Short mmCIF file of N, CA and C in Angstrom, two decimals:
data_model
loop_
_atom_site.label_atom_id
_atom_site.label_comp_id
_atom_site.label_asym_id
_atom_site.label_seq_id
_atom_site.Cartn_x
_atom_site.Cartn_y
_atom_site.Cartn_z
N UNK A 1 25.43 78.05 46.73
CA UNK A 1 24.73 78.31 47.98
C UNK A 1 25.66 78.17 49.17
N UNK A 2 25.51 78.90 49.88
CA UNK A 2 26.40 79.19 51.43
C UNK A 2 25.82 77.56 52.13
N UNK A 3 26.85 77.22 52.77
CA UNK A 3 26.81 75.50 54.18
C UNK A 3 26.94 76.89 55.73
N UNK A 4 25.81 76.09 56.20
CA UNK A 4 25.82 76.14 57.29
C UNK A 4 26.21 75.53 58.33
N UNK A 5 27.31 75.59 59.32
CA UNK A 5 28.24 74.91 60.00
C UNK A 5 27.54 74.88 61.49
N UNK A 6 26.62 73.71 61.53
CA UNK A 6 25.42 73.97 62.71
C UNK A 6 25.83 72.55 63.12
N UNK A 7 26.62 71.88 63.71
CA UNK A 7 27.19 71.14 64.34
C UNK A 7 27.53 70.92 65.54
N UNK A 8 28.10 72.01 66.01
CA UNK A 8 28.64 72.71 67.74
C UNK A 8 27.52 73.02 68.60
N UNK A 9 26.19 72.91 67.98
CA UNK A 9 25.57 73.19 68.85
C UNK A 9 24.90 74.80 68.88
N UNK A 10 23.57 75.21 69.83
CA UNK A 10 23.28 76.35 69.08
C UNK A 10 24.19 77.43 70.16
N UNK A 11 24.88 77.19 71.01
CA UNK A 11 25.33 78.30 71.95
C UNK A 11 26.96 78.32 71.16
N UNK A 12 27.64 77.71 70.17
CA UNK A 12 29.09 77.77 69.66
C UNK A 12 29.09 79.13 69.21
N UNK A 13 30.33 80.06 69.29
CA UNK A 13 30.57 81.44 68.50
C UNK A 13 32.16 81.00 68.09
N UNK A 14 32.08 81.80 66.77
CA UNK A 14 33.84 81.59 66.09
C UNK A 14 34.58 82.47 66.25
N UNK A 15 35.63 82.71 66.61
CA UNK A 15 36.56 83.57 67.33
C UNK A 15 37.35 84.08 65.18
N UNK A 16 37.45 82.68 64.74
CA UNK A 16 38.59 82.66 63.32
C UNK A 16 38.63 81.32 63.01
N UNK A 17 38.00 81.51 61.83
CA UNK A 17 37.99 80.45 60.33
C UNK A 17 38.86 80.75 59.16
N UNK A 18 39.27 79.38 59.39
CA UNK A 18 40.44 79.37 58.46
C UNK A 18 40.10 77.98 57.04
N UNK A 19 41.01 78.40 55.96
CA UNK A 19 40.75 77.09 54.82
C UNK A 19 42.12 76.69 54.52
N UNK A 20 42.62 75.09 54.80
CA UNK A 20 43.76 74.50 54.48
C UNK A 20 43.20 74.25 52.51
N UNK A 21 43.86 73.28 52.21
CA UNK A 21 43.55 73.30 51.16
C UNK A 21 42.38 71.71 50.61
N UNK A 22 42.14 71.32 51.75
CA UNK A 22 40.71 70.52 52.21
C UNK A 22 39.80 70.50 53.31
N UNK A 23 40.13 71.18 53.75
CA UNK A 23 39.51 71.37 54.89
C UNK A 23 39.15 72.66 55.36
N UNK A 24 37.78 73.09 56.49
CA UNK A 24 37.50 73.98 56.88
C UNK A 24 38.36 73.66 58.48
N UNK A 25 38.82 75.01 58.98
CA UNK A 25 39.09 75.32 60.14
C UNK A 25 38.49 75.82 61.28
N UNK A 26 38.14 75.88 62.53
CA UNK A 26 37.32 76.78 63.22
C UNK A 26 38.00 77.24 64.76
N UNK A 27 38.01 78.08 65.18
CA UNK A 27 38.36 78.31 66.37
C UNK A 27 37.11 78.64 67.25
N UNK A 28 36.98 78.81 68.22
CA UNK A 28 35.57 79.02 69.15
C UNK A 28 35.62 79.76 69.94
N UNK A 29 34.98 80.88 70.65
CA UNK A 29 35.40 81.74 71.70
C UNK A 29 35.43 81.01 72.60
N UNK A 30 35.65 79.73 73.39
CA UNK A 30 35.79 79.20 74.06
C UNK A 30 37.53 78.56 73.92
N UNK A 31 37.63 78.24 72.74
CA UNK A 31 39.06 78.09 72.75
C UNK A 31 39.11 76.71 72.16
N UNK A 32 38.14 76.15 71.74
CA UNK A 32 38.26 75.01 71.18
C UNK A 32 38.58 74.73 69.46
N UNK A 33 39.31 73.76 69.32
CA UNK A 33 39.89 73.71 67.15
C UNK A 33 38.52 73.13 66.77
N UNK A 34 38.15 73.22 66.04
CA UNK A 34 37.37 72.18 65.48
C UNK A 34 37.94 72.14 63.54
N UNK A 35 37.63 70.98 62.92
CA UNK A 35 38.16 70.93 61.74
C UNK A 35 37.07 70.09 60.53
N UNK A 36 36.95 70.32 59.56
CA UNK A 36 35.51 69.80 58.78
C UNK A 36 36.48 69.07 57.37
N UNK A 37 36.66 68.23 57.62
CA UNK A 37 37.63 67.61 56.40
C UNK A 37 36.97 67.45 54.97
N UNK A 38 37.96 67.22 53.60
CA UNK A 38 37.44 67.04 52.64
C UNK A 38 36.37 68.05 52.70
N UNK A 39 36.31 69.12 52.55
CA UNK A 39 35.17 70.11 52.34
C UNK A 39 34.83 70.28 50.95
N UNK A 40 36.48 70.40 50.11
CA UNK A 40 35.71 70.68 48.65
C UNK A 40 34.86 69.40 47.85
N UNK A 41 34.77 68.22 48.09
CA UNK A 41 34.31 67.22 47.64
C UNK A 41 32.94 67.25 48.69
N UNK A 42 32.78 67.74 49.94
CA UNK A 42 31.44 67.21 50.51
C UNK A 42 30.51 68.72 49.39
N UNK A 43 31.01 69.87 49.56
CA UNK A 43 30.17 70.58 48.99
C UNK A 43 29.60 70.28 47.65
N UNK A 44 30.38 70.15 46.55
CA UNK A 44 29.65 69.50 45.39
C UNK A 44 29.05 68.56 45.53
N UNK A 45 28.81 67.62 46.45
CA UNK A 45 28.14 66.56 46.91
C UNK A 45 26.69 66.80 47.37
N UNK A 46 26.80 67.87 48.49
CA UNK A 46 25.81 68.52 48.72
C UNK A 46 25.29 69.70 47.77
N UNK A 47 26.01 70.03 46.91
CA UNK A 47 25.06 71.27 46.18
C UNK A 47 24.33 70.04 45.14
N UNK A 48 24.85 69.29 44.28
CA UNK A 48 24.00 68.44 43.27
C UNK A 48 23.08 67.65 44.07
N UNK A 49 22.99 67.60 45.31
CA UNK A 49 22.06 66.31 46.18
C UNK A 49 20.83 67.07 46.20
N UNK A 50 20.50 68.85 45.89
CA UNK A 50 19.27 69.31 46.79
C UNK A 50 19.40 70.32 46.13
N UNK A 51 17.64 70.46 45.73
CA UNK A 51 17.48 72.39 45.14
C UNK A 51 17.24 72.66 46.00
N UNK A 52 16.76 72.46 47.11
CA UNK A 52 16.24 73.74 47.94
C UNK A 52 16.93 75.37 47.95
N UNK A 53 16.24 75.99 48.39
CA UNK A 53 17.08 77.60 48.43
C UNK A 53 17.39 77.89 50.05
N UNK A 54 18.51 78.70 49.76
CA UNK A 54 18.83 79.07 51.32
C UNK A 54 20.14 77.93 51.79
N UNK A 55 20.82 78.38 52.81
CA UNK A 55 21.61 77.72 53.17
C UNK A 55 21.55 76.33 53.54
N UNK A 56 22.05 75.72 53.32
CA UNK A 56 22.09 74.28 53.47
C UNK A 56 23.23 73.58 55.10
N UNK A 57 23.01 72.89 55.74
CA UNK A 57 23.19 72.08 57.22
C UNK A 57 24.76 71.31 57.13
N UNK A 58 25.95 71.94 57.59
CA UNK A 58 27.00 70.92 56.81
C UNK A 58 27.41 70.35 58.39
N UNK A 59 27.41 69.01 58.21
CA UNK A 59 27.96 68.77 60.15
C UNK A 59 29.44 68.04 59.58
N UNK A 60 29.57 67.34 60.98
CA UNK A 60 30.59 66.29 60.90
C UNK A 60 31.79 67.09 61.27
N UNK A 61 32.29 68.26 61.93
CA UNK A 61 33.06 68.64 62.77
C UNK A 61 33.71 67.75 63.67
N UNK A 62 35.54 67.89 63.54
CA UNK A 62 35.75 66.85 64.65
C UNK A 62 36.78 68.01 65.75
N UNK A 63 36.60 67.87 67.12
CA UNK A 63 37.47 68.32 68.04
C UNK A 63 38.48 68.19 67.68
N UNK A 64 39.86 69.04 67.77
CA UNK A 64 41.10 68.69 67.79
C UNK A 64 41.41 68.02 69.23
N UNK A 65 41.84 67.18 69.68
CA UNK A 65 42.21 66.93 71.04
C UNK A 65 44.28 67.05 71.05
N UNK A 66 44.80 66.72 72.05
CA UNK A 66 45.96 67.14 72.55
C UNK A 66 46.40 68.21 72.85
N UNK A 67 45.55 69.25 72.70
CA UNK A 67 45.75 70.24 73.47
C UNK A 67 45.63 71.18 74.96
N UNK A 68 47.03 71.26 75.60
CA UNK A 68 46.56 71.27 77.18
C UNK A 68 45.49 71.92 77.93
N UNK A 69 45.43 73.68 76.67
CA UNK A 69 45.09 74.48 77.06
C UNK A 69 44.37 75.28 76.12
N UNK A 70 43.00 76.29 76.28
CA UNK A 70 42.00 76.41 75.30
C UNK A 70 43.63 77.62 74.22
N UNK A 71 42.89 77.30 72.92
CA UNK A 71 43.67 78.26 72.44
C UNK A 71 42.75 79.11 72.12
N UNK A 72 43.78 80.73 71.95
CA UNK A 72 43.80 81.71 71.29
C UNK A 72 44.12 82.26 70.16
N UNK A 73 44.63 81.39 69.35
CA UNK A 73 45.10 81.94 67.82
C UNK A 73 45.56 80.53 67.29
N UNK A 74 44.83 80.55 66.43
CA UNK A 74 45.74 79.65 64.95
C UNK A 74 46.34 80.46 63.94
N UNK A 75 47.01 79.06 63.46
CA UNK A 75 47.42 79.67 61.13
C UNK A 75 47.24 77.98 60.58
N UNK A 76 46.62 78.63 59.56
CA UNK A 76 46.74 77.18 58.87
C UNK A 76 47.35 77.22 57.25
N UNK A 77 48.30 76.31 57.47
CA UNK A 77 49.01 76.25 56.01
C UNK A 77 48.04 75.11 54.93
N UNK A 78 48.78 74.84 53.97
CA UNK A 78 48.18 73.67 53.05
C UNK A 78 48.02 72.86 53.55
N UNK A 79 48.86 72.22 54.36
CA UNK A 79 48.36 71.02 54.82
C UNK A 79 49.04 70.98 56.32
N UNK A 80 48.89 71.67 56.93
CA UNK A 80 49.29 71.67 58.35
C UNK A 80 49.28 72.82 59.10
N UNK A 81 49.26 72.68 60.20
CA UNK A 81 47.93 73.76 61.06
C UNK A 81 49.57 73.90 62.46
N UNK A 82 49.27 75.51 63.08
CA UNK A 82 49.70 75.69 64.13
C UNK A 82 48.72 76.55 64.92
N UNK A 83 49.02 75.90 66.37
CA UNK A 83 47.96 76.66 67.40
C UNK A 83 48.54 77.49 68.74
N UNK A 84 48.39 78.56 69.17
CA UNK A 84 48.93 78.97 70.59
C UNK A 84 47.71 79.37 71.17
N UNK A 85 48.60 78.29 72.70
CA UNK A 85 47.28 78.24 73.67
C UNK A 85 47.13 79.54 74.27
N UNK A 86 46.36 79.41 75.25
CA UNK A 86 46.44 81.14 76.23
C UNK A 86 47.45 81.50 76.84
N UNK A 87 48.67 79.85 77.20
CA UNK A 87 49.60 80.33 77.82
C UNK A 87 50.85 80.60 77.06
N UNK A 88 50.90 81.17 75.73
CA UNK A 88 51.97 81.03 75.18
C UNK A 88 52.49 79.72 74.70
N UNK A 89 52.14 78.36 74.38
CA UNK A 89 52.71 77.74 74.02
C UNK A 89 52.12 76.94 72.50
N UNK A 90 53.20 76.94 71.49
CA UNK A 90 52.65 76.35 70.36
C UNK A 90 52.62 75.00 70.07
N UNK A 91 51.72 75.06 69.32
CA UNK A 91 51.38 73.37 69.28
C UNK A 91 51.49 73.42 66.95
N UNK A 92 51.66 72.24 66.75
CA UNK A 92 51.56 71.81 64.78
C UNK A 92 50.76 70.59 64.88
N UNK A 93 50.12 70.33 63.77
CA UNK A 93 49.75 69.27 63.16
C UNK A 93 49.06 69.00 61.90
N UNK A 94 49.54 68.37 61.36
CA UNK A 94 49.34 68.33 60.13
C UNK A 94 50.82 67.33 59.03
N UNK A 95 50.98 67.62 57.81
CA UNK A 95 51.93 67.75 57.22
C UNK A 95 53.52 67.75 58.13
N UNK A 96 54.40 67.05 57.96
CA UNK A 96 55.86 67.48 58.50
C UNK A 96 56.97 67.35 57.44
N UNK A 97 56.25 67.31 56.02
CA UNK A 97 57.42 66.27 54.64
C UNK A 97 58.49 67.04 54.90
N UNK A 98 58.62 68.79 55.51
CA UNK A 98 59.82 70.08 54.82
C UNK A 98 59.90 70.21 56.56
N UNK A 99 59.78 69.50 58.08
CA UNK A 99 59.76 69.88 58.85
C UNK A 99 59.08 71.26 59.49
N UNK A 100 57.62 71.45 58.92
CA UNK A 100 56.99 72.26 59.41
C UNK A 100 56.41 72.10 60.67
N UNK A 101 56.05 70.90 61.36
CA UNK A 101 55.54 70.61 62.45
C UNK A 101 56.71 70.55 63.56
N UNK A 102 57.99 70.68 63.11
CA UNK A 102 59.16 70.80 64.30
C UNK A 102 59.71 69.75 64.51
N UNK A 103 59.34 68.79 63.47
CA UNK A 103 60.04 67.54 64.14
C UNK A 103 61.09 67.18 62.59
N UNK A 104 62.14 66.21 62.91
CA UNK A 104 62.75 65.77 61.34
C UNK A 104 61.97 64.67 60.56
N UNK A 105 61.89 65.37 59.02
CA UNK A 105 60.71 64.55 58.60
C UNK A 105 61.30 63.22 57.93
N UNK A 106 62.51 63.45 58.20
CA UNK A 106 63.40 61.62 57.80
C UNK A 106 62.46 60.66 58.82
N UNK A 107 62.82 61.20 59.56
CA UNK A 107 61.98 60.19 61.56
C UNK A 107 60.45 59.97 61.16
N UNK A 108 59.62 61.66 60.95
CA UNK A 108 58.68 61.74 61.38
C UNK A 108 57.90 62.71 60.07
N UNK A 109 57.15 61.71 59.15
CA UNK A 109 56.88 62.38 58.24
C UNK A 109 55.48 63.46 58.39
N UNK A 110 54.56 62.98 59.44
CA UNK A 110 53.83 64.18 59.24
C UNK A 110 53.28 64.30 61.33
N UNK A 111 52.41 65.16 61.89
CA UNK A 111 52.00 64.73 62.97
C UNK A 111 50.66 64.97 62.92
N UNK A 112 50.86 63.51 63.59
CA UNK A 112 49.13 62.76 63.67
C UNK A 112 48.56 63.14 64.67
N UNK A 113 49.29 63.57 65.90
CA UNK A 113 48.97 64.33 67.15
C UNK A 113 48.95 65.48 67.60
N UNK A 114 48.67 66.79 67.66
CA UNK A 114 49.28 67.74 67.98
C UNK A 114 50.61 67.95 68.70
N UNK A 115 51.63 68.42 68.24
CA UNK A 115 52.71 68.17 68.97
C UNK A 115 53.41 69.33 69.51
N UNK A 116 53.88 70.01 70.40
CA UNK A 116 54.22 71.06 71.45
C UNK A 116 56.05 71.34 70.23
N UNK A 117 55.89 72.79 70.44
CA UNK A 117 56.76 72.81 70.00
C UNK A 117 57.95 73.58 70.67
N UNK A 118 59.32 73.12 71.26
CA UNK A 118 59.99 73.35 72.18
C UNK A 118 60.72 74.52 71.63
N UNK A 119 60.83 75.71 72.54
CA UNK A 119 61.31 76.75 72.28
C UNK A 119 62.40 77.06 73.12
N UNK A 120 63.43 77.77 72.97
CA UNK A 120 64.93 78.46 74.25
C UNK A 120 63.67 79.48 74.75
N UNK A 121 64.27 79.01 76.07
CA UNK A 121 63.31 79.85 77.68
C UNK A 121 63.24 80.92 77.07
N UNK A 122 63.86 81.72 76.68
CA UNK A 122 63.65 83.22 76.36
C UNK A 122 62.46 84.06 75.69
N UNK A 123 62.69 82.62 74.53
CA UNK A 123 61.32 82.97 73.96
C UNK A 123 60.06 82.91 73.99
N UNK A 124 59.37 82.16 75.12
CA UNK A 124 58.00 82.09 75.88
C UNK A 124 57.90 83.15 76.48
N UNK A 125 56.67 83.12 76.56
CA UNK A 125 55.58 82.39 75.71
C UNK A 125 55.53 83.35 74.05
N UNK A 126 54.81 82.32 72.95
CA UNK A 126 55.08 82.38 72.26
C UNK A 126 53.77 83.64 71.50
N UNK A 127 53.89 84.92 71.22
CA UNK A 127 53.12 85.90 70.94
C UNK A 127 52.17 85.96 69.54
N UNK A 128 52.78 85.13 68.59
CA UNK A 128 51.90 85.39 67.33
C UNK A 128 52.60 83.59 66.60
N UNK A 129 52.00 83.41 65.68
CA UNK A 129 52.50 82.27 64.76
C UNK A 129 51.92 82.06 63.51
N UNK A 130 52.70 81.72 62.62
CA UNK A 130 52.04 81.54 60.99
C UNK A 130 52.26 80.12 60.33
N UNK A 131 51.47 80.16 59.44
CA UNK A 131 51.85 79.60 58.38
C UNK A 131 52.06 79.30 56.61
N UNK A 132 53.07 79.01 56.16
CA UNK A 132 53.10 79.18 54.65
C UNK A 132 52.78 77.58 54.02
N UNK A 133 52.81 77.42 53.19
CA UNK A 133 52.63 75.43 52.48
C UNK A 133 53.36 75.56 52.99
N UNK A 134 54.29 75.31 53.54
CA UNK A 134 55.46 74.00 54.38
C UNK A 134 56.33 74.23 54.87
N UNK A 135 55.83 75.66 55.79
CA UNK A 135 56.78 76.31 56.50
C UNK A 135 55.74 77.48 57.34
N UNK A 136 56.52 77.09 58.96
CA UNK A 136 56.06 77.63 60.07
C UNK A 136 56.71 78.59 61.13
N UNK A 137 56.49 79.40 60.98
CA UNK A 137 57.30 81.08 61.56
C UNK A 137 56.21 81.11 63.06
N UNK A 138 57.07 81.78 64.16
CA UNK A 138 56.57 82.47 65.24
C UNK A 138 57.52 83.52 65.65
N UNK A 139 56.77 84.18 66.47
CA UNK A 139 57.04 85.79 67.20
C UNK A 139 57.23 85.06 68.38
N UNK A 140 58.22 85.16 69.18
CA UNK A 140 58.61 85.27 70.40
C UNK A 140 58.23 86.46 71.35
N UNK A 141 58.00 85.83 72.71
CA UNK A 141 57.97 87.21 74.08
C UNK A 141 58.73 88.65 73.54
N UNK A 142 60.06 88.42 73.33
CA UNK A 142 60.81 89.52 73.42
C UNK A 142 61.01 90.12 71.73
N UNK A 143 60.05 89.58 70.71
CA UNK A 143 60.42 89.54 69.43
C UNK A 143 60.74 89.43 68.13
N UNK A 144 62.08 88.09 69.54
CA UNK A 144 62.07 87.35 67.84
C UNK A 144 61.40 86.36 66.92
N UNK A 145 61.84 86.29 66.04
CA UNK A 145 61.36 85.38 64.72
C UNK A 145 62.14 84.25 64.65
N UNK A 146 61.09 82.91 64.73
CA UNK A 146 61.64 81.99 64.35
C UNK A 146 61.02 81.32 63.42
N UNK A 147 61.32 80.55 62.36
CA UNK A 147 60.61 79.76 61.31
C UNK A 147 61.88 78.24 61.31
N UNK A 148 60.87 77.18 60.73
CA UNK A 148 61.09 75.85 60.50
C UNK A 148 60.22 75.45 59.49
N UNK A 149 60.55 74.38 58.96
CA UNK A 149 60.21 74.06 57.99
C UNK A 149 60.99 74.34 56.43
N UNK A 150 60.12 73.81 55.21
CA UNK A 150 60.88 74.57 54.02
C UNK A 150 61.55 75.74 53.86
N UNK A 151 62.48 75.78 53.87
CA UNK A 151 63.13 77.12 53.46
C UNK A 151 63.95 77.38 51.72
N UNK A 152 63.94 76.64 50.77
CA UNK A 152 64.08 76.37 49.88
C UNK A 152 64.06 77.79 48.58
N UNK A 153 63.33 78.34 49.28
CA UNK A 153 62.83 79.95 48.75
C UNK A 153 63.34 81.17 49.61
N UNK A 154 64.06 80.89 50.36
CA UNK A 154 64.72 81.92 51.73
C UNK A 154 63.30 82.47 52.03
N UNK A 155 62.04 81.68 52.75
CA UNK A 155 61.30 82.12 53.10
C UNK A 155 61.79 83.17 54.17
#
């Protein structure tokens, strides 16, 4: 049976839903993340709890906060998420074990915060961004391609 994601309230619309590999993702035409953790364990939880027919009520959505500015586009990898706001600038969080979040994961093994990810002037604002398990690519203003993270596979 289909979960109904009635949490946000009845005026929320989704811009792009995404699935890490526990979690549901949501973006909002307003510009807000929202994220529904452990999903594959709440659903079997909820499908054996209830026959009823018809979609079933799934809440517990949490805001992403640290972000300056509403975004316009995510990607979400296995275990770590990138976001660009309206003004061109990207943000990670999630996972950092292969340096997907931009930082060195000797220092900084995963980010617990959303964290801004510093680009050469040229390349702002930042036009598109992805993600693979453990590795994070963006499109630059003028182009180019940059990726961080695992590269182990000449992603």
């Amino acid at each position: 049976q289909p979960l109904y994601f009635d949490d946000l309230g009845p005026d929320a619309q989704f811009r792009d839903v995404q699935c890490s590999e526990s979690a549901v993702w949501a973006l909002t035409t307003s510009g807000e993340v929202v994220v529904w953790e452990r999903v594959p364990s709440m659903i079997s939880e909820r499908a054996s709890s209830s026959s009823s027919k018809g979609p079933k009520s799934f809440g517990g959505g949490k805001r992403i906060s640290g972000l300056d500015r509403p975004v316009r586009d995510m990607a979400i990898g296995a275990s770590h998420a990138a976001f660009l706001t309206d003004d061109g600038e990207c943000y990670c969080l999630g996972s950092n074990r292969c340096g997907e979040c931009g930082a060195d994961p000797v220092v900084q093994g995963s980010a617990t915060a959303c964290r801004r990810i510093r680009f050469p002037r040229h390349v702002n604002p930042v036009a598109r961004v992805g993600c693979g398990r453990s590795h994070t690519i963006a499109v630059g203003a003028e182009g180019q391609v940059l990726a961080w993270g695992d590269d182990s596979k000449i992603q």
